[in-house]
């Protein structure tokens, strides 16, 4: 069985900010400054994931080749989502997939980059995206970007 590597980028600042705002405690800062810091944390996590994908030489946009399944919460409290990559090409390929974990309101909570190696031609391969930290509630996994190389 081929190995799949998973790398995650945490958007923990967003959750910390959300907890502070919902608790009515901004720790000396205004709610708008806390929201601004949360927004910057999300932007940083997304930029890190995009930068990793951009490092792939001779990669091709393959978002249409990837599907994310239903999110569940593992025993360790981390969100996990099945990812299916379908190689529609006539040659073996590897994929790097950005998976966004979002809450019921569509807010981005975490970003993971999953690498799926050596997908045979005209076949599919499954992998699992795992959040970097514990998440809860009704979550959705969304393919943000995918690169075939």
Coordinates of C-alpha atoms in Angstrom, one line a residue:
X1 CA 0.0 0.0 0.0
X2 CA 1.4 3.4 -1.0
X3 CA 1.9 5.9 1.8
X4 CA 0.1 9.2 2.0
X5 CA 1.7 12.2 3.8
X6 CA -0.5 14.7 5.5
X7 CA 0.7 18.2 6.5
X8 CA -1.6 20.6 8.4
X9 CA -1.5 24.3 9.0
X10 CA -3.4 25.5 12.1
X11 CA -5.7 28.5 12.1
X12 CA -5.8 28.4 15.9
X13 CA -5.9 32.1 16.2
X14 CA -9.4 32.1 14.7
X15 CA -10.8 29.8 17.4
X16 CA -9.0 31.6 20.2
X17 CA -10.5 34.9 18.9
X18 CA -14.0 33.3 18.5
X19 CA -13.8 32.0 22.1
X20 CA -12.8 35.5 23.4
X21 CA -15.5 37.2 21.4
X22 CA -18.3 34.8 22.4
X23 CA -17.3 35.0 26.1
X24 CA -17.3 38.8 25.9
X25 CA -13.7 38.9 27.0
X26 CA -11.2 40.6 24.7
X27 CA -8.3 40.5 27.1
X28 CA -7.8 44.2 26.9
X29 CA -8.4 44.5 23.2
X30 CA -11.6 45.5 21.4
X31 CA -13.7 42.8 19.6
X32 CA -12.8 44.4 16.3
X33 CA -9.0 44.1 17.0
X34 CA -9.6 40.5 18.1
X35 CA -11.5 39.8 14.9
X36 CA -8.7 41.4 12.9
X37 CA -6.1 39.1 14.5
X38 CA -8.3 36.1 13.7
X39 CA -8.7 37.2 10.1
X40 CA -4.9 37.6 9.8
X41 CA -4.4 34.0 11.3
X42 CA -6.7 32.6 8.7
X43 CA -5.0 34.5 5.9
X44 CA -1.6 33.2 7.2
X45 CA -2.8 29.6 7.3
X46 CA -4.3 29.8 3.8
X47 CA -1.2 31.5 2.5
X48 CA 1.1 28.8 4.0
X49 CA -1.0 26.0 2.3
X50 CA -1.0 27.9 -1.0
X51 CA 2.8 28.4 -0.8
X52 CA 3.3 24.7 -0.3
X53 CA 1.2 23.9 -3.3
X54 CA 3.0 26.5 -5.4
X55 CA 6.4 24.9 -4.6
X56 CA 5.4 21.9 -6.8
X57 CA 7.2 22.1 -10.1
X58 CA 5.3 21.4 -13.3
X59 CA 2.0 20.9 -11.3
X60 CA -1.4 21.2 -13.0
X61 CA -4.7 22.3 -11.4
X62 CA -6.6 19.1 -10.6
X63 CA -9.3 20.3 -8.2
X64 CA -11.9 18.6 -10.4
X65 CA -10.1 15.3 -9.7
X66 CA -10.7 15.4 -5.9
X67 CA -13.7 15.0 -3.7
X68 CA -13.9 15.5 0.0
X69 CA -16.3 13.3 2.0
X70 CA -18.2 13.8 5.3
X71 CA -16.2 15.0 8.3
X72 CA -16.2 13.0 11.4
X73 CA -14.5 13.6 14.8
X74 CA -11.8 11.1 15.7
X75 CA -11.3 9.7 19.2
X76 CA -8.6 12.3 19.7
X77 CA -11.0 15.2 18.9
X78 CA -9.5 16.0 15.6
X79 CA -11.7 16.4 12.5
X80 CA -11.0 13.8 9.8
X81 CA -12.4 13.7 6.3
X82 CA -12.0 11.1 3.6
X83 CA -10.5 12.4 0.3
X84 CA -10.8 10.6 -3.0
X85 CA -8.5 11.4 -5.8
X86 CA -9.3 10.1 -9.3
X87 CA -6.5 10.1 -11.8
X88 CA -8.1 10.7 -15.2
X89 CA -4.8 10.7 -17.0
X90 CA -3.0 7.9 -18.9
X91 CA 0.0 8.0 -16.6
X92 CA 0.6 7.6 -12.9
X93 CA 0.4 10.9 -11.0
X94 CA 0.7 12.3 -7.5
X95 CA -1.5 15.0 -6.0
X96 CA -1.3 17.7 -3.3
X97 CA -4.7 18.7 -2.0
X98 CA -5.6 21.7 0.2
X99 CA -8.5 20.7 2.4
X100 CA -10.4 23.5 4.3
X101 CA -12.3 22.6 7.4
X102 CA -15.3 24.9 7.9
X103 CA -18.0 25.3 10.5
X104 CA -21.7 25.3 9.9
X105 CA -21.6 29.1 9.2
X106 CA -18.9 28.6 6.5
X107 CA -16.1 30.0 8.7
X108 CA -12.6 28.6 8.0
X109 CA -11.3 26.8 11.1
X110 CA -8.3 24.8 9.8
X111 CA -6.4 24.0 6.6
X112 CA -4.6 20.7 5.8
X113 CA -2.5 19.8 2.8
X114 CA -2.7 16.1 1.9
X115 CA -0.2 14.5 -0.5
X116 CA -1.5 11.4 -2.3
X117 CA 1.3 9.6 -4.1
X118 CA 1.4 7.3 -7.1
X119 CA -2.2 7.2 -8.2
X120 CA -2.4 4.7 -11.0
X121 CA -3.8 5.8 -14.4
X122 CA -7.6 5.8 -14.7
X123 CA -8.1 4.8 -11.1
X124 CA -8.9 6.3 -7.7
X125 CA -7.1 6.4 -4.4
X126 CA -8.3 7.4 -1.0
X127 CA -6.6 9.4 1.7
X128 CA -7.6 11.1 4.9
X129 CA -7.3 14.8 5.8
X130 CA -6.9 15.5 9.5
X131 CA -7.2 18.8 11.3
X132 CA -4.2 20.0 13.1
X133 CA -6.1 20.5 16.3
X134 CA -9.3 19.5 18.0
X135 CA -12.5 20.7 16.3
X136 CA -16.2 20.2 17.2
X137 CA -19.7 20.9 15.9
X138 CA -21.1 20.4 12.4
X139 CA -18.0 20.6 10.1
X140 CA -17.6 20.4 6.4
X141 CA -14.4 19.6 4.4
X142 CA -13.9 21.5 1.2
X143 CA -11.2 21.1 -1.5
X144 CA -9.6 24.5 -1.7
X145 CA -7.1 23.6 -4.3
X146 CA -5.4 20.5 -5.8
X147 CA -2.3 20.1 -7.9
X148 CA -1.4 17.0 -10.0
X149 CA 2.2 16.4 -10.7

